[in-house]
PDB file of C-alpha atoms in Angstrom:
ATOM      1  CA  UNK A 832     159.567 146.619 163.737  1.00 55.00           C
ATOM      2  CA  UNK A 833     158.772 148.320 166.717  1.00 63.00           C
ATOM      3  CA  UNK A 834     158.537 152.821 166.446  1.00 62.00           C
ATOM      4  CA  UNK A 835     158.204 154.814 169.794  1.00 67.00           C
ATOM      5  CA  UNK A 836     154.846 154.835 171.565  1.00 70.00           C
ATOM      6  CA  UNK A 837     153.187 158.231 171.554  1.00 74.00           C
ATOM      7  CA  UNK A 838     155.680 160.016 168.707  1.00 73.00           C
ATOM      8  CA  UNK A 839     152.356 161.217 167.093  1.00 77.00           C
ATOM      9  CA  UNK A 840     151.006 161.979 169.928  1.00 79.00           C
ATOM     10  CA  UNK A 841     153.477 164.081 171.473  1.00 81.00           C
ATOM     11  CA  UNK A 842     153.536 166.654 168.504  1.00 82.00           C
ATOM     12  CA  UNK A 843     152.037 170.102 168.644  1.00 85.00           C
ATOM     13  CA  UNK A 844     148.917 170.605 167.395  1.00 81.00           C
ATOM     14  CA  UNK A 845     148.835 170.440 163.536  1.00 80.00           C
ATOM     15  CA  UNK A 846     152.100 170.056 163.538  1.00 87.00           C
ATOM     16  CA  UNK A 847     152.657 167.347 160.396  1.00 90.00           C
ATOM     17  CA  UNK A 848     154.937 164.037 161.193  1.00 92.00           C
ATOM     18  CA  UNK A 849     157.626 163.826 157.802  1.00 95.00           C
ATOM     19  CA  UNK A 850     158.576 160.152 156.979  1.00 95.00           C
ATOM     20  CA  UNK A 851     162.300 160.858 155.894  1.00 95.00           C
ATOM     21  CA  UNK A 852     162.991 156.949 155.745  1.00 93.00           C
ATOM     22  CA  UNK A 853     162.834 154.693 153.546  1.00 93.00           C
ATOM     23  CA  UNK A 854     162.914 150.709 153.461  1.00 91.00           C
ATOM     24  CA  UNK A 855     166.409 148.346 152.439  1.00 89.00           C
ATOM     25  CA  UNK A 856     164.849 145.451 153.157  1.00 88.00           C
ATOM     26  CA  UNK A 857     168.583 143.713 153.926  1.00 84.00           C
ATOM     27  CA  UNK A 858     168.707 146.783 156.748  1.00 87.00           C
ATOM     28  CA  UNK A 859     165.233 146.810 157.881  1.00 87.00           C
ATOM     29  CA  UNK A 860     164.387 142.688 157.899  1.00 84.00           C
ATOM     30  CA  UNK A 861     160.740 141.457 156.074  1.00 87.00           C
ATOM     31  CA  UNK A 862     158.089 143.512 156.503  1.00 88.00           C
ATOM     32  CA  UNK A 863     155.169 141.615 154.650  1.00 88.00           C
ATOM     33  CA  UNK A 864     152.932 144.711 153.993  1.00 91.00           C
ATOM     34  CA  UNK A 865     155.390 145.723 151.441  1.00 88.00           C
ATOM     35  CA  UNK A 866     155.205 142.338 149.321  1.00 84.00           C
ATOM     36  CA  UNK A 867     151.652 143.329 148.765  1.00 86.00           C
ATOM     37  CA  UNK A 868     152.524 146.455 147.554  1.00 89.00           C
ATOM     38  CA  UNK A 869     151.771 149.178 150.755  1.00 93.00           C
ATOM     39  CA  UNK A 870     153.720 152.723 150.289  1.00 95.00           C
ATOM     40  CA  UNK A 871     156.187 152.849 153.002  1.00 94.00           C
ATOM     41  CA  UNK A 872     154.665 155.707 154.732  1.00 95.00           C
ATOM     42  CA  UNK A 873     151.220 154.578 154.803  1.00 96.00           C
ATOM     43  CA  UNK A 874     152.659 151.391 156.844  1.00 93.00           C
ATOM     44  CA  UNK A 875     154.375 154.018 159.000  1.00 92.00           C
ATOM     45  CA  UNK A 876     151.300 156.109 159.627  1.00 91.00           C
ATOM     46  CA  UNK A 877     149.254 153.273 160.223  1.00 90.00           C
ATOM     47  CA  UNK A 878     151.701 152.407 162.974  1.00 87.00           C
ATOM     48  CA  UNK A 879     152.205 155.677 164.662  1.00 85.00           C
ATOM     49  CA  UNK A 880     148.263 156.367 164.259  1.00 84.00           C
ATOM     50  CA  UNK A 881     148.952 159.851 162.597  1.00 86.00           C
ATOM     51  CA  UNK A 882     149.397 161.598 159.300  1.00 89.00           C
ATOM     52  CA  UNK A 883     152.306 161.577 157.771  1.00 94.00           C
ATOM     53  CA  UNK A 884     153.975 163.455 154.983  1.00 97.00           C
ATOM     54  CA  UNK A 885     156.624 161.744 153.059  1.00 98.00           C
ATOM     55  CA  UNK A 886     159.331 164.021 152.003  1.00 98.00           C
ATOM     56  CA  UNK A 887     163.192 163.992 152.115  1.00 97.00           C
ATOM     57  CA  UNK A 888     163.523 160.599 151.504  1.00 96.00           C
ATOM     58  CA  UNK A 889     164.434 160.815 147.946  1.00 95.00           C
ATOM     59  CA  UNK A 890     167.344 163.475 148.661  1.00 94.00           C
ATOM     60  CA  UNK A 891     171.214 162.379 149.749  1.00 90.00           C
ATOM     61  CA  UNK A 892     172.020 164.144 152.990  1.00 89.00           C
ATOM     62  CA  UNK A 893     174.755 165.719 151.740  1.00 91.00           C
ATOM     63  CA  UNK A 894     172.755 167.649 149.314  1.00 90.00           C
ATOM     64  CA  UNK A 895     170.139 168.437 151.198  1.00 89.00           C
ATOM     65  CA  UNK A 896     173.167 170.162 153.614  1.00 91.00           C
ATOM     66  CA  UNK A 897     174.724 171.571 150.462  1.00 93.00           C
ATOM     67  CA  UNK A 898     172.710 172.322 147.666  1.00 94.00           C
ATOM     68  CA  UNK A 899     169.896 174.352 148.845  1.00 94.00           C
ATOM     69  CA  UNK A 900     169.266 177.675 146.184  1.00 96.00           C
ATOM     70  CA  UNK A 901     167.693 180.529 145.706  1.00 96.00           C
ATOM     71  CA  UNK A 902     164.308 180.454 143.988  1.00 94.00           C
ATOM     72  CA  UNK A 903     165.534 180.748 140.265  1.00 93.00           C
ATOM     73  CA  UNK A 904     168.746 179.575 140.016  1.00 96.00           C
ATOM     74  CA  UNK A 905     169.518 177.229 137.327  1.00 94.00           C
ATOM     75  CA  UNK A 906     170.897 175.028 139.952  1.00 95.00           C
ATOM     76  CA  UNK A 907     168.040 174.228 142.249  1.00 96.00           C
ATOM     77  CA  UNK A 908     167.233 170.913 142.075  1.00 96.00           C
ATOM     78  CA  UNK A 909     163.277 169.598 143.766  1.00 97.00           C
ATOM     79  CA  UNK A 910     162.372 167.271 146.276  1.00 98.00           C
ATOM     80  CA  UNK A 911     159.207 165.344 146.568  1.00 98.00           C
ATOM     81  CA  UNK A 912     156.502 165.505 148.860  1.00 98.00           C
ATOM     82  CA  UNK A 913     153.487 163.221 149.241  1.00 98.00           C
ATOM     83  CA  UNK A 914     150.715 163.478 151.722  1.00 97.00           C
ATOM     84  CA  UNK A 915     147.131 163.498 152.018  1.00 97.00           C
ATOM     85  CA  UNK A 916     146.600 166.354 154.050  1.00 94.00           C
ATOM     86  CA  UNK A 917     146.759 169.726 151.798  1.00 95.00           C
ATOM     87  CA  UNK A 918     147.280 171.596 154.885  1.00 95.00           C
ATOM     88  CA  UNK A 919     150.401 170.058 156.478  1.00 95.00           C
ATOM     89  CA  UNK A 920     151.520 169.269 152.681  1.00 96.00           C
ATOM     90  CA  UNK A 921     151.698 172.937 152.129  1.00 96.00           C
ATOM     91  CA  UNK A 922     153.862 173.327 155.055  1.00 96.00           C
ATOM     92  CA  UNK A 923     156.247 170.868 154.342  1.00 97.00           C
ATOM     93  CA  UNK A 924     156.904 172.094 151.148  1.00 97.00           C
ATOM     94  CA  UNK A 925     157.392 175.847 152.656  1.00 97.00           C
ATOM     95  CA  UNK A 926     159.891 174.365 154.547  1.00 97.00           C
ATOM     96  CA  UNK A 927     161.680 172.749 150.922  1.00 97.00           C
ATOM     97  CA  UNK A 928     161.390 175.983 149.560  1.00 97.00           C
ATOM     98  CA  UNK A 929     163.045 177.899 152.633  1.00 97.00           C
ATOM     99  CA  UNK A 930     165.798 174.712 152.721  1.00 96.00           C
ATOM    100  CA  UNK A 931     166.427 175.965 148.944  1.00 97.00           C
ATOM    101  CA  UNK A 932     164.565 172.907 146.867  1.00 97.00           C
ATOM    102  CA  UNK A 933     161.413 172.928 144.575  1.00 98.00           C
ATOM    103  CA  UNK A 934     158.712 171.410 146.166  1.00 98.00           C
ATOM    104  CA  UNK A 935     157.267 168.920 144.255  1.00 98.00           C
ATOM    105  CA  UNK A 936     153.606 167.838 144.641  1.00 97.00           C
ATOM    106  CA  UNK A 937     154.253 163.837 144.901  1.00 97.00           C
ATOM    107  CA  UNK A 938     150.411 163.082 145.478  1.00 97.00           C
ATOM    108  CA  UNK A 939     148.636 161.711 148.040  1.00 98.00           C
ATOM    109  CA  UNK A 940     150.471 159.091 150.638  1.00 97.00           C
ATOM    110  CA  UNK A 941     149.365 156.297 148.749  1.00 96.00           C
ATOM    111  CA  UNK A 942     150.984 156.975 145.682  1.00 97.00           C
ATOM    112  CA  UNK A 943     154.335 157.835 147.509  1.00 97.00           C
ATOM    113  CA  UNK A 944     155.801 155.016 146.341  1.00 96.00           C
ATOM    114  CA  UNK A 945     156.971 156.695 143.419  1.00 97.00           C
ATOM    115  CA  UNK A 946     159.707 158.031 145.915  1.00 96.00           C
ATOM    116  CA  UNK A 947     160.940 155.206 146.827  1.00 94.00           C
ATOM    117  CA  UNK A 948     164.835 153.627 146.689  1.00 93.00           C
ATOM    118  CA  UNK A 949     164.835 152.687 143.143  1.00 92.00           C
ATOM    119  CA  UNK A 950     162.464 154.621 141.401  1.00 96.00           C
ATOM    120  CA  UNK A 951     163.819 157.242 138.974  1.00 97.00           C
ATOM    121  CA  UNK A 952     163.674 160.469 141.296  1.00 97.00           C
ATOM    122  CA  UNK A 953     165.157 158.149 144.219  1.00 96.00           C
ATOM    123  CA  UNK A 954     168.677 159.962 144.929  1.00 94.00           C
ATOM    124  CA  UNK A 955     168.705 161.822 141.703  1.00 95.00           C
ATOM    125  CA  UNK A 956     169.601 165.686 141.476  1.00 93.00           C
ATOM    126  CA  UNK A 957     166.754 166.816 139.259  1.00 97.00           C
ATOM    127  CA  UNK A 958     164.963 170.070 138.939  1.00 96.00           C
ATOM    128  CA  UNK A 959     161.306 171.108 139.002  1.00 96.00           C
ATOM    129  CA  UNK A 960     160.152 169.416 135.561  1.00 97.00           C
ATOM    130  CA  UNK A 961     162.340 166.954 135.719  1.00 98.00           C
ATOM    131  CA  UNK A 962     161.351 165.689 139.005  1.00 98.00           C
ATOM    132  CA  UNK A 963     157.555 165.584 138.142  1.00 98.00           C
ATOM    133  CA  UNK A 964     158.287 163.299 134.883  1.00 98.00           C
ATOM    134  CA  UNK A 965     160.529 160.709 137.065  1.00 98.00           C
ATOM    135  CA  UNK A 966     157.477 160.308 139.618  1.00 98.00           C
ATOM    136  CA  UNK A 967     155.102 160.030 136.495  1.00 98.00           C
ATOM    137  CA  UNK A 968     157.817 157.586 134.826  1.00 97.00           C
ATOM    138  CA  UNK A 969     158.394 155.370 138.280  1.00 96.00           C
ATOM    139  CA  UNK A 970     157.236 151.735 138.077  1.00 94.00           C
ATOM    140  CA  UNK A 971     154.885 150.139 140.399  1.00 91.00           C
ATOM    141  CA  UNK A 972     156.625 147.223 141.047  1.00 89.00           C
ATOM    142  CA  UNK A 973     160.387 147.748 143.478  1.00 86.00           C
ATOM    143  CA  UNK A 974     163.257 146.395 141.905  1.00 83.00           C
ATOM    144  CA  UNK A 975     164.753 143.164 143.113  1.00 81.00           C
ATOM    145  CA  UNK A 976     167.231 144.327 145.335  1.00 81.00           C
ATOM    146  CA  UNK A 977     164.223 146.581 147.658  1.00 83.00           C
ATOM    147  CA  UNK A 978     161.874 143.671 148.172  1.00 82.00           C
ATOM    148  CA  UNK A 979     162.292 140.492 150.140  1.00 82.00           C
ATOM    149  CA  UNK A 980     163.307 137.110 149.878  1.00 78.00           C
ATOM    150  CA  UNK A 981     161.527 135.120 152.553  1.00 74.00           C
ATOM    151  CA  UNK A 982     162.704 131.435 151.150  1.00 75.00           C
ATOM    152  CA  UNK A 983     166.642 133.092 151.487  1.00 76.00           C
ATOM    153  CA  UNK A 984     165.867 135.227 154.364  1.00 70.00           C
ATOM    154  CA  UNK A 985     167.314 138.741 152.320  1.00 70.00           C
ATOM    155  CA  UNK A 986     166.470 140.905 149.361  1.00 71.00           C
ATOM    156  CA  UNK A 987     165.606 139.265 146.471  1.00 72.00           C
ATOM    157  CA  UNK A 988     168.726 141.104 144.658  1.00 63.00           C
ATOM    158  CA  UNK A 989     171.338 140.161 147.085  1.00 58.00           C
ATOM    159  CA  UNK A 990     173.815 137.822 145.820  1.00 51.00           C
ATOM    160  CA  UNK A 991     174.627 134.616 147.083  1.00 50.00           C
TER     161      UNK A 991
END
């Protein structure tokens, strides 16, 4: 997997890199760092040489278009973030608020798996609490059909 030379590098100063992706490995090929358990967004980081914050990855587009509310309405559902810089974190999750989400302190990068497809905040529409008990309730391990199959050559959940 190759990502743009210089992305980081090209940012403005302090300005923090969001990792909005997120890995299907029947998309995205075998990337062996992941078999051994490394967060998405710590591979990407370690790529791009840079911080990253992980957020928006857990939210359909569509909702993130659509359902942005007002602080306090019953409706306003949270999004994740997970970083290890407190700084650009803090930014990031002005930017949920202003985009009409709860920001949602995820944790540092390298427990940003939590986030990931298949875990139980992963696409969900969930509000503040809500949010914070499906990161605490996600399971280490990704399901099947997110990890890869080297002996078939695709995710371990696809069918034959």
């Amino acid at each position: 997997v190759e990502l743009a030379r210089g992305i980081a590098a090209a940012r403005k100063p302090a300005a923090p890199v969001i990792d909005t992706n997120n890995y299907y490995p029947g998309r995205d090929g075998h990337i062996a760092e992941f078999d051994n358990g490394v967060p998405e967004s710590v591979w990407v980081s370690e790529r791009i040489g840079a911080p990253v914050i992980k957020a928006f990855n857990a939210i359909w587009w569509k909702r993130l278009l659509k359902a942005g509310r007002q602080p306090g309405d019953p409706d306003r559902i949270a999004v994740p973030v997970a970083g290890d810089e407190d700084e650009a974190k803090l930014l990031v999750g002005r930017l949920v608020d202003e985009l009409g989400f709860d920001a949602v302190d995820a944790g540092p990068l390298a427990e940003s798996w939590r986030m990931h497809p298949g875990t139980p905040v992963y696409g969900q529409h969930l509000d503040l609490a809500e949010t914070e008990a499906a990161l605490a309730a996600a399971p280490r391990e990704r399901p099947a059909q997110f990890r890869y199959d080297p002996k078939r050559g695709r995710p371990l959940g696809a069918v034959e």
